[in-house]
Short mmCIF file of C-alpha atoms and ligand atoms in Angstrom, two decimals:
data_model
loop_
_atom_site.label_atom_id
_atom_site.label_comp_id
_atom_site.label_asym_id
_atom_site.label_seq_id
_atom_site.Cartn_x
_atom_site.Cartn_y
_atom_site.Cartn_z
CA MET A 1 87.35 19.04 -38.21
CA ARG A 2 87.36 15.31 -36.80
CA PHE A 3 90.30 13.12 -38.24
CA LYS A 4 89.59 9.44 -38.05
CA VAL A 5 92.12 7.40 -35.92
CA LYS A 6 92.61 4.87 -38.57
CA ASP A 7 93.24 7.72 -41.38
CA ILE A 8 95.83 9.28 -39.08
CA LYS A 9 97.24 5.66 -38.43
CA ASP A 10 97.36 5.00 -41.95
CA PHE A 11 99.04 8.29 -42.98
CA LYS A 12 102.02 7.67 -40.46
CA ASN A 13 102.14 4.05 -41.85
CA ILE A 14 102.71 5.34 -45.20
CA LEU A 15 104.95 7.71 -44.13
CA ASP A 16 107.20 5.30 -42.53
CA GLN A 17 107.29 3.48 -45.74
CA VAL A 18 108.36 6.03 -48.21
CA ASN A 19 111.17 8.71 -49.17
CA ASN A 20 110.48 10.25 -52.36
CA ILE A 21 107.24 12.39 -52.18
CA SER A 22 105.44 14.68 -54.81
CA ILE A 23 103.04 17.03 -53.16
CA ILE A 24 100.97 18.14 -56.23
CA THR A 25 98.18 21.04 -56.51
CA HIS A 26 95.61 22.48 -59.00
CA TYR A 27 96.35 24.37 -62.00
CA ASN A 28 96.39 28.21 -61.76
CA PRO A 29 97.72 27.77 -58.21
CA ASP A 30 96.41 30.39 -55.66
CA GLY A 31 97.80 30.89 -51.99
CA ASP A 32 95.96 27.84 -50.68
CA ALA A 33 97.45 25.58 -53.13
CA VAL A 34 101.00 26.87 -52.60
CA GLY A 35 100.80 27.56 -48.83
CA SER A 36 99.55 24.04 -48.16
CA SER A 37 102.23 22.16 -50.15
CA VAL A 38 105.07 24.39 -48.75
CA ALA A 39 103.95 23.46 -45.26
CA LEU A 40 104.04 19.98 -46.15
CA PHE A 41 106.74 20.27 -47.99
CA HIS A 42 109.09 21.53 -44.89
CA TYR A 43 107.21 18.97 -42.50
CA LEU A 44 108.29 16.11 -44.57
CA LYS A 45 111.92 17.54 -45.14
CA ASP A 46 112.51 17.97 -41.26
CA LEU A 47 111.46 14.29 -41.28
CA ASN A 48 114.45 13.52 -43.62
CA LYS A 49 112.18 12.74 -46.38
CA ASN A 50 112.61 13.97 -50.29
CA PRO A 51 109.56 15.82 -50.92
CA VAL A 52 109.17 18.19 -54.20
CA CYS A 53 106.29 20.45 -54.96
CA ILE A 54 104.68 20.02 -58.20
CA ILE A 55 102.94 23.24 -59.33
CA PRO A 56 101.19 22.87 -62.67
CA ASN A 57 101.82 26.16 -64.08
CA PRO A 58 103.58 29.73 -62.69
CA LEU A 59 102.16 31.56 -59.45
CA PRO A 60 101.20 35.13 -59.13
CA LYS A 61 104.22 36.92 -58.22
CA ASN A 62 102.89 38.00 -54.79
CA ILE A 63 102.55 34.54 -53.24
CA SER A 64 106.01 33.42 -54.85
CA PHE A 65 108.04 34.08 -52.00
CA VAL A 66 106.70 31.23 -50.12
CA LEU A 67 108.73 29.01 -52.13
CA LYS A 68 112.05 30.18 -50.66
CA ASP A 69 114.06 27.28 -49.94
CA VAL A 70 111.58 24.82 -51.40
CA ASN A 71 112.50 22.00 -53.91
CA TYR A 72 109.71 22.52 -56.38
CA ILE A 73 109.07 22.21 -60.44
CA ILE A 74 106.60 24.48 -62.34
CA ALA A 75 105.39 21.52 -64.91
CA GLU A 76 104.33 23.99 -67.71
CA ARG A 77 107.99 24.98 -67.87
CA ASP A 78 109.94 21.76 -67.44
CA PHE A 79 107.26 18.94 -67.85
CA LYS A 80 110.24 16.06 -68.19
CA THR A 81 111.33 16.71 -65.16
CA ALA A 82 108.28 16.92 -63.39
CA LYS A 83 106.86 13.62 -65.24
CA TYR A 84 110.07 12.00 -64.06
CA THR A 85 110.05 13.26 -60.41
CA ILE A 86 106.30 12.06 -60.27
CA SER A 87 107.25 8.45 -61.70
CA GLN A 88 110.02 7.82 -59.24
CA SER A 89 107.69 8.96 -56.17
CA ASP A 90 106.76 6.25 -53.54
CA LEU A 91 103.83 8.80 -52.20
CA LEU A 92 101.91 11.43 -54.02
CA LEU A 93 100.02 14.04 -51.82
CA ILE A 94 97.09 15.52 -53.74
CA VAL A 95 96.76 18.87 -52.18
CA ASP A 96 93.79 21.49 -52.47
CA MET A 97 92.15 19.89 -54.99
CA ASN A 98 89.36 17.42 -55.06
CA THR A 99 90.35 15.39 -58.07
CA ASN A 100 93.33 14.75 -59.96
CA SER A 101 92.02 16.42 -63.25
CA ARG A 102 92.25 20.17 -61.61
CA SER A 103 96.04 19.42 -61.85
CA GLY A 104 95.44 19.71 -65.79
CA GLU A 105 95.16 17.41 -68.44
CA ASN A 106 98.97 16.87 -68.75
CA LEU A 107 99.68 16.09 -64.92
CA GLU A 108 96.35 14.09 -64.72
CA LYS A 109 97.79 11.37 -67.26
CA VAL A 110 101.04 11.12 -65.29
CA ILE A 111 99.56 10.75 -62.20
CA LYS A 112 97.07 8.31 -63.77
CA GLU A 113 99.94 6.09 -64.56
CA THR A 114 101.66 5.75 -61.12
CA SER A 115 100.88 3.07 -58.89
CA CYS A 116 101.97 4.47 -55.58
CA LYS A 117 99.99 5.30 -52.60
CA LYS A 118 97.87 8.48 -52.91
CA VAL A 119 96.64 10.76 -49.86
CA LEU A 120 94.26 13.51 -50.49
CA ILE A 121 94.51 17.02 -48.58
CA ASP A 122 91.95 18.99 -49.26
CA HIS A 123 88.42 21.19 -48.31
CA HIS A 124 86.33 21.09 -51.80
CA VAL A 125 83.15 19.19 -51.66
CA LYS A 126 82.60 15.80 -53.45
CA PRO A 127 86.36 14.15 -53.29
CA ASP A 128 87.61 11.50 -55.29
CA LYS A 129 88.69 8.58 -53.31
CA PHE A 130 92.45 7.97 -52.56
CA ASP A 131 94.50 5.71 -50.47
CA VAL A 132 93.73 8.10 -47.38
CA ASN A 133 91.74 11.13 -48.16
CA PHE A 134 91.72 14.14 -45.52
CA SER A 135 88.88 15.89 -46.80
CA PHE A 136 86.88 18.75 -45.05
CA SER A 137 84.35 20.78 -47.14
CA ASP A 138 83.19 22.62 -43.90
CA SER A 139 87.16 23.68 -43.60
CA SER A 140 88.21 27.22 -44.60
CA SER A 141 91.27 26.21 -46.74
CA SER A 142 93.72 23.51 -47.53
CA CYS A 143 95.90 25.10 -45.13
CA GLU A 144 93.91 24.97 -42.00
CA VAL A 145 93.24 21.05 -42.71
CA VAL A 146 97.36 20.78 -43.01
CA TYR A 147 97.65 22.95 -40.05
CA ASN A 148 95.13 20.67 -37.81
CA LEU A 149 96.74 17.21 -39.51
CA LEU A 150 100.19 18.47 -38.47
CA VAL A 151 98.68 19.05 -34.99
CA ARG A 152 97.89 15.47 -34.98
CA MET A 153 100.74 13.80 -36.38
CA THR A 154 103.41 15.81 -34.12
CA GLY A 155 101.33 16.69 -31.01
CA LYS A 156 102.30 20.14 -31.25
CA LYS A 157 100.43 23.55 -31.86
CA VAL A 158 103.18 25.77 -32.69
CA PHE A 159 105.56 25.36 -35.89
CA SER A 160 108.36 26.84 -37.53
CA SER A 161 108.16 30.26 -39.03
CA VAL A 162 108.34 28.79 -42.44
CA ILE A 163 105.67 26.13 -42.04
CA SER A 164 103.31 29.08 -40.27
CA THR A 165 104.17 31.69 -43.16
CA ALA A 166 103.15 29.32 -45.92
CA LEU A 167 99.88 28.36 -43.70
CA TYR A 168 99.19 32.09 -42.89
CA LEU A 169 99.19 32.56 -46.52
CA GLY A 170 96.56 29.90 -47.47
CA VAL A 171 94.08 30.27 -44.71
CA ILE A 172 94.16 34.63 -45.43
CA THR A 173 93.70 34.33 -48.88
CA ASP A 174 91.37 31.31 -48.94
CA THR A 175 88.98 33.06 -46.41
CA GLY A 176 89.37 36.76 -48.05
CA SER A 177 91.41 37.75 -44.67
CA VAL A 178 88.75 36.06 -42.67
CA SER A 179 85.47 37.86 -44.30
CA TYR A 180 83.84 35.02 -45.84
CA SER A 181 81.40 32.44 -44.54
CA ASN A 182 84.25 29.95 -42.96
CA ASP A 183 85.00 32.36 -40.41
CA SER A 184 84.56 29.68 -37.61
CA PRO A 185 86.04 30.36 -34.33
CA GLU A 186 88.70 27.65 -34.88
CA VAL A 187 90.09 29.27 -37.90
CA TYR A 188 91.13 32.20 -35.57
CA MET A 189 92.55 29.68 -33.01
CA VAL A 190 94.39 28.27 -35.98
CA LEU A 191 95.78 32.04 -36.91
CA SER A 192 96.52 32.47 -33.45
CA ASN A 193 98.77 29.41 -33.12
CA LEU A 194 100.34 30.49 -36.59
CA LEU A 195 101.36 33.83 -35.14
CA LYS A 196 102.83 32.21 -32.14
CA SER A 197 105.66 31.08 -34.17
CA GLY A 198 106.84 34.87 -34.28
CA ILE A 199 105.71 35.73 -37.79
CA LYS A 200 104.30 39.39 -38.62
CA ALA A 201 100.79 39.10 -39.56
CA SER A 202 100.60 43.08 -41.02
CA LYS A 203 103.86 42.78 -42.73
CA LEU A 204 102.95 39.14 -44.43
CA HIS A 205 99.34 40.92 -45.23
CA GLN A 206 101.21 43.80 -47.14
CA GLN A 207 103.31 41.55 -48.91
CA ILE A 208 100.26 39.46 -50.42
CA PHE A 209 97.86 42.27 -50.78
CA ASP A 210 99.39 45.50 -51.32
CA THR A 211 101.96 44.72 -54.40
CA TYR A 212 99.94 45.71 -57.08
CA SER A 213 101.71 47.07 -60.33
CA PHE A 214 99.91 50.15 -61.51
CA ASP A 215 98.88 48.09 -64.44
CA ARG A 216 96.82 45.55 -62.36
CA LEU A 217 95.30 48.68 -60.40
CA ARG A 218 94.38 50.21 -63.74
CA LEU A 219 92.91 46.84 -64.71
CA LEU A 220 90.58 46.64 -61.91
CA GLY A 221 89.34 50.38 -62.38
CA TYR A 222 88.65 49.37 -65.72
CA ALA A 223 86.83 46.25 -65.13
CA ILE A 224 84.34 48.07 -62.61
CA SER A 225 83.84 51.12 -64.60
CA HIS A 226 83.67 49.53 -68.19
CA LYS A 227 82.85 46.02 -67.88
CA MET A 228 80.52 45.47 -65.10
CA ARG A 229 76.57 44.41 -65.59
CA VAL A 230 74.26 44.81 -62.84
CA PHE A 231 70.81 42.86 -62.82
CA TYR A 232 69.31 44.41 -59.68
CA LYS A 233 66.08 42.66 -60.27
CA GLN A 234 67.65 39.11 -60.32
CA ARG A 235 70.07 40.27 -57.45
CA ALA A 236 73.08 39.47 -60.01
CA ALA A 237 75.95 40.96 -61.49
CA PHE A 238 79.11 39.98 -63.69
CA ILE A 239 82.48 41.42 -64.87
CA TYR A 240 83.88 40.00 -68.66
CA LEU A 241 87.15 40.39 -70.18
CA SER A 242 88.73 39.99 -73.58
CA LYS A 243 92.18 38.63 -74.19
CA LYS A 244 92.76 41.96 -75.94
CA GLU A 245 91.70 43.82 -73.07
CA LEU A 246 93.79 42.04 -70.44
CA ALA A 247 96.56 42.75 -73.10
CA ASN A 248 96.04 46.26 -73.31
CA TYR A 249 96.56 46.37 -69.30
CA ASN A 250 99.68 44.15 -69.46
CA TYR A 251 98.03 40.89 -67.85
CA LYS A 252 100.23 39.16 -65.57
CA ILE A 253 98.97 35.55 -63.60
CA GLY A 254 97.41 36.79 -60.68
CA ASP A 255 96.34 40.07 -61.78
CA LEU A 256 92.63 39.09 -61.89
CA GLU A 257 92.70 37.66 -58.21
CA GLY A 258 89.77 39.03 -56.38
CA VAL A 259 88.34 40.98 -58.90
CA VAL A 260 85.29 39.10 -59.13
CA ASN A 261 84.28 39.84 -55.41
CA TYR A 262 84.18 43.35 -56.15
CA CYS A 263 80.41 42.40 -57.77
CA LEU A 264 79.48 41.64 -54.53
CA LYS A 265 80.26 44.62 -52.75
CA LEU A 266 77.02 46.02 -54.50
CA GLU A 267 73.89 46.09 -51.96
CA GLY A 268 71.26 44.32 -53.33
CA VAL A 269 73.50 41.49 -55.45
CA ASP A 270 73.90 38.06 -54.06
CA PHE A 271 75.21 36.09 -57.07
CA CYS A 272 78.03 37.18 -59.60
CA ALA A 273 80.65 35.83 -62.12
CA MET A 274 83.77 36.82 -63.72
CA ILE A 275 83.96 35.89 -67.33
CA THR A 276 87.66 36.22 -68.86
CA GLU A 277 89.06 34.91 -72.35
CA ARG A 278 92.18 32.89 -71.92
CA GLU A 279 94.54 31.64 -74.22
CA ASP A 280 92.46 28.36 -75.06
CA LYS A 281 89.09 28.89 -73.45
CA ILE A 282 86.56 31.32 -71.09
CA ARG A 283 87.45 30.88 -67.63
CA MET A 284 84.18 31.51 -65.22
CA SER A 285 84.64 32.36 -61.63
CA PHE A 286 81.48 32.30 -59.16
CA ARG A 287 80.79 34.00 -56.39
CA SER A 288 77.74 34.10 -53.76
CA LYS A 289 77.11 36.20 -50.76
CA ASP A 290 73.55 34.06 -49.94
CA ALA A 291 74.25 30.22 -48.78
CA ALA A 292 71.11 29.42 -50.51
CA ILE A 293 72.38 30.22 -53.70
CA ASP A 294 74.91 27.17 -54.41
CA VAL A 295 77.76 28.14 -57.03
CA ASN A 296 79.28 24.88 -56.78
CA VAL A 297 75.90 23.14 -58.01
CA PHE A 298 75.64 25.88 -60.61
CA ALA A 299 79.17 25.55 -61.85
CA ARG A 300 78.74 21.69 -62.30
CA LYS A 301 75.66 21.71 -63.81
CA TYR A 302 76.02 24.61 -66.57
CA TRP A 303 80.03 25.31 -67.00
CA ASN A 304 81.93 22.08 -66.42
CA GLY A 305 83.55 23.39 -63.17
CA GLY A 306 82.95 23.17 -59.58
CA GLY A 307 84.25 24.40 -55.98
CA HIS A 308 82.41 25.26 -52.94
CA VAL A 309 78.84 26.42 -52.31
CA MET A 310 80.18 30.45 -51.97
CA ALA A 311 83.13 30.18 -54.33
CA SER A 312 83.12 28.13 -57.31
CA GLY A 313 84.79 28.21 -61.19
CA GLY A 314 84.09 26.54 -64.33
CA LYS A 315 85.12 27.03 -68.17
CA SER A 316 83.61 26.89 -71.53
CA TYR A 317 85.00 26.56 -75.06
CA ASP A 318 82.51 28.85 -76.90
CA SER A 319 83.38 32.13 -77.67
CA LEU A 320 83.29 35.30 -75.17
CA GLU A 321 80.35 36.75 -76.88
CA LYS A 322 78.30 33.31 -76.81
CA VAL A 323 79.24 32.65 -73.19
CA VAL A 324 78.18 36.25 -72.15
CA GLU A 325 74.79 35.75 -73.82
CA THR A 326 74.18 32.40 -72.04
CA PHE A 327 75.26 33.39 -68.82
CA THR A 328 72.73 36.48 -69.15
CA LYS A 329 69.74 33.98 -70.00
CA GLN A 330 70.81 31.98 -67.14
CA ILE A 331 70.58 35.20 -64.81
CA TYR A 332 67.23 36.22 -66.31
CA ASN A 333 66.39 32.51 -65.89
CA GLN A 334 67.50 32.42 -62.45
CA ASP A 335 69.01 29.28 -62.84
CA PHE A 336 71.14 29.99 -60.04
CA MET A 337 68.87 29.76 -57.45
CA PRO A 338 67.77 26.24 -56.04
CA HIS A 339 65.11 24.88 -57.87
CA GLU A 340 62.35 21.90 -57.15
P1 5GP B 1 88.29 30.83 -58.58
O1 5GP B 1 87.21 31.73 -58.98
O2 5GP B 1 89.32 31.60 -57.20
O3 5GP B 1 89.37 30.29 -59.36
O4 5GP B 1 88.17 29.70 -58.00
C1 5GP B 1 86.91 29.38 -56.49
C2 5GP B 1 86.84 28.18 -56.50
O5 5GP B 1 86.23 27.16 -57.16
C3 5GP B 1 88.21 27.48 -55.96
O6 5GP B 1 88.18 27.15 -54.35
C4 5GP B 1 88.50 26.68 -56.65
O7 5GP B 1 89.31 25.57 -56.67
C5 5GP B 1 86.99 26.12 -57.35
N1 5GP B 1 87.13 26.00 -58.86
C6 5GP B 1 87.65 26.84 -59.58
N2 5GP B 1 87.76 26.57 -60.84
C7 5GP B 1 86.87 25.08 -60.83
C8 5GP B 1 86.59 24.04 -61.96
O8 5GP B 1 86.90 24.32 -62.95
N3 5GP B 1 86.51 22.60 -61.27
C9 5GP B 1 86.39 22.72 -60.03
N4 5GP B 1 85.96 21.36 -59.59
N5 5GP B 1 86.67 23.73 -59.16
C10 5GP B 1 86.72 24.70 -59.05
MN1 MN B 2 91.68 26.43 -51.17
#
């Protein structure tokens, strides 16, 4: 990760001139989105700025512990305050998303109406242009980007335990506990420096991953044993779940986190999806364990989404049945394989 000297200088100049800062992340916030926002919050607070985290909608219970002592607004619950806060900001930090629309339609509109400076801190491909872009698509997580940014900003390598906890959360969730493809030596170095703050990795790991409700574990079992379709010839699989099925298991936000990855545990399966019926749309998650299968391209081309080469998402406003039918055809057509 190479920061441009000019970008660091520009960011320092901007920080010198601002006080009210909104840190905005993507809809359906995950560990990386919240972790990078919270780490930036504490960094800015220590600089005597007035930061606020704007989180589009409620976050999973197992990651909400990082919000302790953080000034934050859940926009979906209190849109008026979120809108007012953003409008009064001197600077917006756009975190863990490559475009404002990922924060949802309502927040996107509010961001568009502002004229203040905007700085992007992200690791998704094809980012929009902001006043400063700290965008590294080869980075494991936005938290890894934030860590390296703070190193450049402060000259230090070890930070407070609150900052380190937030960054640990994002790195560890976005890398599947350092099991995905972005498992560079640099990631281990970042984790090592985070642990030097005194935080306990095993305890945090437990807090993040071993806090399922019984309903959540039963939903996982049901999804795998009843709702997984496997296409060995095409090296593909998917899980699909209706609103009703989610309700049967008393679904809570975050309960499906990571479920899509179970398809890739199958030997001979390189491409998979999870298709879920939500309130107003069908949500799609795509994963690949073969770098030749670019699910970012697939999601952009067919499902109104995007993300990374090996993990992406998309959506559809068709019925669940129609989406399953279309997606099954795409598997038989091998639409996820590189063409040309
Ligand atoms: P997930 O399947 O976990 O929701 O998302 C996987 C990755 O794809 C995440 O990095 C997420 O940011 C990205 N992603 C998910 N949905 C979308 C989408 O609708 N548009 C774009 N551009 N990226 C998405
Ligand atoms: Mn991320």
